[in-house]
């Protein structure tokens, strides 16, 4: 398999002839409903060749526990890491359980690394700024949360940790960076990598509650990988691209 980026003037018919395959096969591999429509910049999977996609880029996917088996089976070979979504942290430093055993086993079976994904999703079902503030500033709560993370990683054989805190108060920016540093310090001796998911900023000083607390420089310093949450853009970075599965 190899990846081809669509250019002006390309068509599935022309690409099929160029790479010695068929329009039907290209449409099937890339889940294209209308073969007559391609988008410039779109990444296409091309069958044949010796290149392994996962040797060229690293791809992370967030996946809900209720994902259909067929979707999971077909998608997993393309992913480097898989993040079951999600273990929600509480204001007491606990982690709400999810039914993730099937996802973890399926990931390892396809040589994909499952990551324990921790979020600041509150009781209302949305990301909570106030919950993030407690988790990032209350020393006792944070210590309890960190130990619960380690326990769950060991119990469920997760490969590592993914921190996905969103809508963090701008004044908690340094506290969030310190939390990432603490997580790396705690997990690295156990052989567990740490990644974070951050908003796609256009500048370092971009304002707004979705962006201001995400310090790119600090996350790059402390985390092993950084995921830019560009869902729908399919942007490939030097670290991870992101996807969500249902």
Tab-separated table of C-alpha atoms in Angstrom:
chain	number	residue	atom	x	y	z
A	1	UNK	CA	0.000	0.000	0.000
A	2	UNK	CA	1.027	3.618	-0.509
A	3	UNK	CA	-0.463	7.091	-0.063
A	4	UNK	CA	-1.131	9.472	-2.956
A	5	UNK	CA	-2.194	13.118	-2.520
A	6	UNK	CA	-4.733	14.273	-5.102
A	7	UNK	CA	-3.602	17.055	-7.451
A	8	UNK	CA	-5.468	19.288	-9.876
A	9	UNK	CA	-6.682	17.319	-12.891
A	10	UNK	CA	-6.591	13.914	-11.173
A	11	UNK	CA	-9.414	11.418	-11.558
A	12	UNK	CA	-9.939	7.943	-10.162
A	13	UNK	CA	-9.865	6.594	-13.715
A	14	UNK	CA	-6.489	8.188	-14.462
A	15	UNK	CA	-5.041	7.124	-11.125
A	16	UNK	CA	-6.286	3.562	-11.591
A	17	UNK	CA	-4.485	3.346	-14.936
A	18	UNK	CA	-1.359	4.975	-13.533
A	19	UNK	CA	-1.058	2.579	-10.587
A	20	UNK	CA	-2.315	-0.562	-12.307
A	21	UNK	CA	-5.555	-0.994	-10.382
A	22	UNK	CA	-9.271	-0.328	-10.926
A	23	UNK	CA	-11.630	2.527	-10.175
A	24	UNK	CA	-13.749	0.148	-8.116
A	25	UNK	CA	-10.799	-0.907	-5.954
A	26	UNK	CA	-9.701	2.679	-5.323
A	27	UNK	CA	-13.263	3.667	-4.414
A	28	UNK	CA	-13.598	0.700	-2.045
A	29	UNK	CA	-10.268	1.252	-0.252
A	30	UNK	CA	-10.935	4.956	0.226
A	31	UNK	CA	-14.680	4.700	0.928
A	32	UNK	CA	-15.525	7.036	-1.967
A	33	UNK	CA	-19.250	6.995	-2.708
A	34	UNK	CA	-18.986	9.121	-5.863
A	35	UNK	CA	-15.898	8.159	-7.949
A	36	UNK	CA	-16.365	11.251	-10.122
A	37	UNK	CA	-15.562	13.605	-7.243
A	38	UNK	CA	-12.074	14.045	-5.815
A	39	UNK	CA	-10.777	16.896	-3.655
A	40	UNK	CA	-7.378	18.483	-4.236
A	41	UNK	CA	-5.172	17.618	-1.261
A	42	UNK	CA	-7.173	14.490	-0.443
A	43	UNK	CA	-5.043	11.495	0.613
A	44	UNK	CA	-5.796	8.251	-1.206
A	45	UNK	CA	-4.693	4.752	-0.311
A	46	UNK	CA	-3.202	3.076	-3.397
A	47	UNK	CA	-2.988	-0.739	-3.466
A	48	UNK	CA	0.261	-2.484	-4.340
A	49	UNK	CA	3.847	-1.457	-3.735
A	50	UNK	CA	6.022	-2.247	-0.758
A	51	UNK	CA	5.531	0.872	1.325
A	52	UNK	CA	3.892	0.381	4.715
A	53	UNK	CA	1.866	3.444	5.693
A	54	UNK	CA	2.756	3.016	9.346
A	55	UNK	CA	6.447	3.202	8.478
A	56	UNK	CA	5.914	6.689	7.022
A	57	UNK	CA	3.469	8.345	9.412
A	58	UNK	CA	1.921	7.696	12.793
A	59	UNK	CA	-1.870	7.695	12.932
A	60	UNK	CA	-3.965	7.866	16.084
A	61	UNK	CA	-7.703	7.178	16.277
A	62	UNK	CA	-10.244	7.852	19.007
A	63	UNK	CA	-12.827	5.108	19.139
A	64	UNK	CA	-16.106	4.740	21.008
A	65	UNK	CA	-16.762	1.440	22.834
A	66	UNK	CA	-19.871	0.864	20.692
A	67	UNK	CA	-17.941	0.956	17.410
A	68	UNK	CA	-19.157	-1.647	14.932
A	69	UNK	CA	-16.932	-4.722	14.683
A	70	UNK	CA	-16.627	-4.439	10.903
A	71	UNK	CA	-15.413	-0.834	11.136
A	72	UNK	CA	-12.901	-1.710	13.847
A	73	UNK	CA	-11.510	-4.703	11.958
A	74	UNK	CA	-11.151	-2.832	8.681
A	75	UNK	CA	-9.594	0.287	10.210
A	76	UNK	CA	-7.148	-1.058	12.800
A	77	UNK	CA	-4.363	-2.098	10.381
A	78	UNK	CA	-3.927	1.567	9.449
A	79	UNK	CA	-3.493	2.886	12.989
A	80	UNK	CA	-0.399	3.266	15.127
A	81	UNK	CA	-2.324	3.957	18.327
A	82	UNK	CA	-5.942	3.567	19.405
A	83	UNK	CA	-7.635	5.647	22.104
A	84	UNK	CA	-10.837	4.160	23.559
A	85	UNK	CA	-12.963	7.221	24.355
A	86	UNK	CA	-12.889	7.867	27.201
A	87	UNK	CA	-12.093	7.436	30.872
A	88	UNK	CA	-13.626	10.535	32.429
A	89	UNK	CA	-11.796	11.896	35.460
A	90	UNK	CA	-13.900	13.018	38.421
A	91	UNK	CA	-13.322	15.902	40.836
A	92	UNK	CA	-12.161	13.306	43.377
A	93	UNK	CA	-9.440	11.946	41.096
A	94	UNK	CA	-11.298	8.768	40.142
A	95	UNK	CA	-11.759	7.407	36.605
A	96	UNK	CA	-15.176	6.389	35.335
A	97	UNK	CA	-14.940	2.899	33.787
A	98	UNK	CA	-15.800	2.074	30.175
A	99	UNK	CA	-16.241	-1.211	28.326
A	100	UNK	CA	-12.856	-1.182	26.595
A	101	UNK	CA	-11.630	-4.787	26.788
A	102	UNK	CA	-12.716	-5.640	23.227
A	103	UNK	CA	-10.938	-2.563	21.865
A	104	UNK	CA	-7.692	-3.251	23.728
A	105	UNK	CA	-7.535	-6.871	22.593
A	106	UNK	CA	-8.384	-5.974	18.995
A	107	UNK	CA	-5.706	-3.260	18.953
A	108	UNK	CA	-2.932	-5.565	20.141
A	109	UNK	CA	-4.048	-8.242	17.669
A	110	UNK	CA	-3.337	-5.768	14.841
A	111	UNK	CA	-0.053	-4.477	16.328
A	112	UNK	CA	-1.750	-1.195	17.270
A	113	UNK	CA	-0.957	0.343	20.657
A	114	UNK	CA	-3.995	1.117	22.871
A	115	UNK	CA	-3.705	4.296	24.940
A	116	UNK	CA	-5.658	5.045	28.112
A	117	UNK	CA	-7.504	8.250	27.263
A	118	UNK	CA	-8.327	10.545	30.176
A	119	UNK	CA	-10.701	13.487	29.705
A	120	UNK	CA	-12.238	16.293	31.735
A	121	UNK	CA	-15.772	15.477	30.612
A	122	UNK	CA	-18.156	16.359	33.423
A	123	UNK	CA	-21.524	15.101	34.603
A	124	UNK	CA	-23.344	17.099	31.917
A	125	UNK	CA	-21.564	15.179	29.167
A	126	UNK	CA	-19.392	18.049	27.924
A	127	UNK	CA	-15.827	19.113	28.628
A	128	UNK	CA	-15.777	20.989	31.929
A	129	UNK	CA	-13.435	23.931	32.530
A	130	UNK	CA	-14.116	23.817	36.260
A	131	UNK	CA	-13.347	20.096	36.475
A	132	UNK	CA	-10.085	20.664	34.624
A	133	UNK	CA	-9.222	23.416	37.109
A	134	UNK	CA	-9.662	21.038	40.042
A	135	UNK	CA	-7.647	18.262	38.397
A	136	UNK	CA	-4.822	20.633	37.511
A	137	UNK	CA	-4.572	22.592	40.764
A	138	UNK	CA	-5.646	20.358	43.653
A	139	UNK	CA	-2.517	18.447	44.678
A	140	UNK	CA	-4.345	15.676	46.530
A	141	UNK	CA	-6.837	15.103	43.709
A	142	UNK	CA	-4.083	15.098	41.118
A	143	UNK	CA	-2.021	12.582	43.091
A	144	UNK	CA	-5.033	10.279	43.373
A	145	UNK	CA	-5.762	10.647	39.672
A	146	UNK	CA	-2.170	9.838	38.716
A	147	UNK	CA	-2.158	6.677	40.810
A	148	UNK	CA	-5.507	5.606	39.358
A	149	UNK	CA	-4.080	6.122	35.871
A	150	UNK	CA	-1.087	3.907	36.681
A	151	UNK	CA	-3.335	1.250	38.220
A	152	UNK	CA	-5.643	1.158	35.207
A	153	UNK	CA	-2.767	1.016	32.725
A	154	UNK	CA	-1.351	-1.979	34.580
A	155	UNK	CA	-4.683	-3.742	35.092
A	156	UNK	CA	-5.847	-3.396	31.499
A	157	UNK	CA	-2.411	-3.606	29.824
A	158	UNK	CA	-2.661	-0.233	28.132
A	159	UNK	CA	0.460	0.740	26.201
A	160	UNK	CA	0.484	4.340	27.394
A	161	UNK	CA	-1.530	7.449	28.251
A	162	UNK	CA	-3.371	10.034	26.186
A	163	UNK	CA	-4.422	13.247	27.955
A	164	UNK	CA	-7.355	14.998	26.302
A	165	UNK	CA	-8.263	18.038	28.402
A	166	UNK	CA	-10.315	20.609	26.510
A	167	UNK	CA	-11.845	24.001	27.351
A	168	UNK	CA	-9.218	24.556	30.026
A	169	UNK	CA	-9.279	28.026	31.607
A	170	UNK	CA	-6.548	30.246	30.132
A	171	UNK	CA	-5.198	30.940	33.647
A	172	UNK	CA	-4.617	27.175	34.057
A	173	UNK	CA	-2.174	27.099	31.133
A	174	UNK	CA	0.958	26.608	33.261
A	175	UNK	CA	-0.842	24.147	35.531
A	176	UNK	CA	-1.806	22.052	32.510
A	177	UNK	CA	1.772	22.024	31.250
A	178	UNK	CA	2.960	20.991	34.714
A	179	UNK	CA	0.389	18.176	34.732
A	180	UNK	CA	1.743	16.819	31.440
A	181	UNK	CA	5.275	16.999	32.854
A	182	UNK	CA	4.182	15.158	36.001
A	183	UNK	CA	2.449	12.455	33.981
A	184	UNK	CA	5.588	11.890	31.918
A	185	UNK	CA	7.744	11.777	35.037
A	186	UNK	CA	5.426	9.185	36.603
A	187	UNK	CA	4.892	6.972	33.547
A	188	UNK	CA	8.223	7.021	31.739
A	189	UNK	CA	9.959	4.858	34.362
A	190	UNK	CA	7.206	2.274	33.708
A	191	UNK	CA	7.965	2.308	29.989
A	192	UNK	CA	4.699	4.079	29.145
A	193	UNK	CA	4.645	6.965	26.637
A	194	UNK	CA	2.479	10.039	27.198
A	195	UNK	CA	0.599	11.893	24.468
A	196	UNK	CA	-1.710	14.886	24.552
A	197	UNK	CA	-4.526	16.126	22.324
A	198	UNK	CA	-4.504	19.862	21.684
A	199	UNK	CA	-6.479	22.365	19.651
A	200	UNK	CA	-5.166	23.389	16.176
A	201	UNK	CA	-3.909	26.910	16.863
A	202	UNK	CA	-2.815	29.353	14.180
A	203	UNK	CA	-0.490	31.260	16.509
A	204	UNK	CA	1.144	30.767	19.905
A	205	UNK	CA	-0.877	33.579	21.476
A	206	UNK	CA	-4.250	32.606	19.992
A	207	UNK	CA	-7.028	33.514	22.396
A	208	UNK	CA	-10.177	31.595	23.294
A	209	UNK	CA	-10.914	28.961	25.914
A	210	UNK	CA	-10.317	26.144	23.430
A	211	UNK	CA	-6.809	27.367	22.605
A	212	UNK	CA	-5.152	29.588	25.196
A	213	UNK	CA	-4.289	26.898	27.769
A	214	UNK	CA	-2.656	24.602	25.198
A	215	UNK	CA	1.047	25.503	25.299
A	216	UNK	CA	2.564	23.888	22.211
A	217	UNK	CA	6.150	24.396	23.370
A	218	UNK	CA	5.544	22.824	26.776
A	219	UNK	CA	3.586	19.867	25.397
A	220	UNK	CA	6.327	19.212	22.859
A	221	UNK	CA	8.881	19.282	25.667
A	222	UNK	CA	7.123	16.902	28.052
A	223	UNK	CA	4.892	14.643	25.941
A	224	UNK	CA	6.171	11.907	23.648
A	225	UNK	CA	3.564	12.658	21.007
A	226	UNK	CA	1.071	15.474	20.351
A	227	UNK	CA	-2.220	15.039	18.510
A	228	UNK	CA	-3.629	18.072	16.707
A	229	UNK	CA	-7.408	17.763	16.821
A	230	UNK	CA	-8.065	18.620	13.168
A	231	UNK	CA	-11.001	16.237	12.712
A	232	UNK	CA	-12.432	16.560	9.234
A	233	UNK	CA	-9.249	18.133	7.883
A	234	UNK	CA	-7.245	14.865	7.776
A	235	UNK	CA	-4.129	16.897	8.368
A	236	UNK	CA	-0.993	14.787	8.702
A	237	UNK	CA	1.644	16.326	10.959
A	238	UNK	CA	5.119	15.239	11.971
A	239	UNK	CA	3.513	13.631	15.017
A	240	UNK	CA	-0.032	12.300	14.706
A	241	UNK	CA	-3.054	12.711	12.551
A	242	UNK	CA	-6.414	12.266	14.236
A	243	UNK	CA	-9.584	10.321	13.552
A	244	UNK	CA	-12.724	9.265	15.412
A	245	UNK	CA	-14.463	5.977	14.818
A	246	UNK	CA	-18.071	5.015	15.428
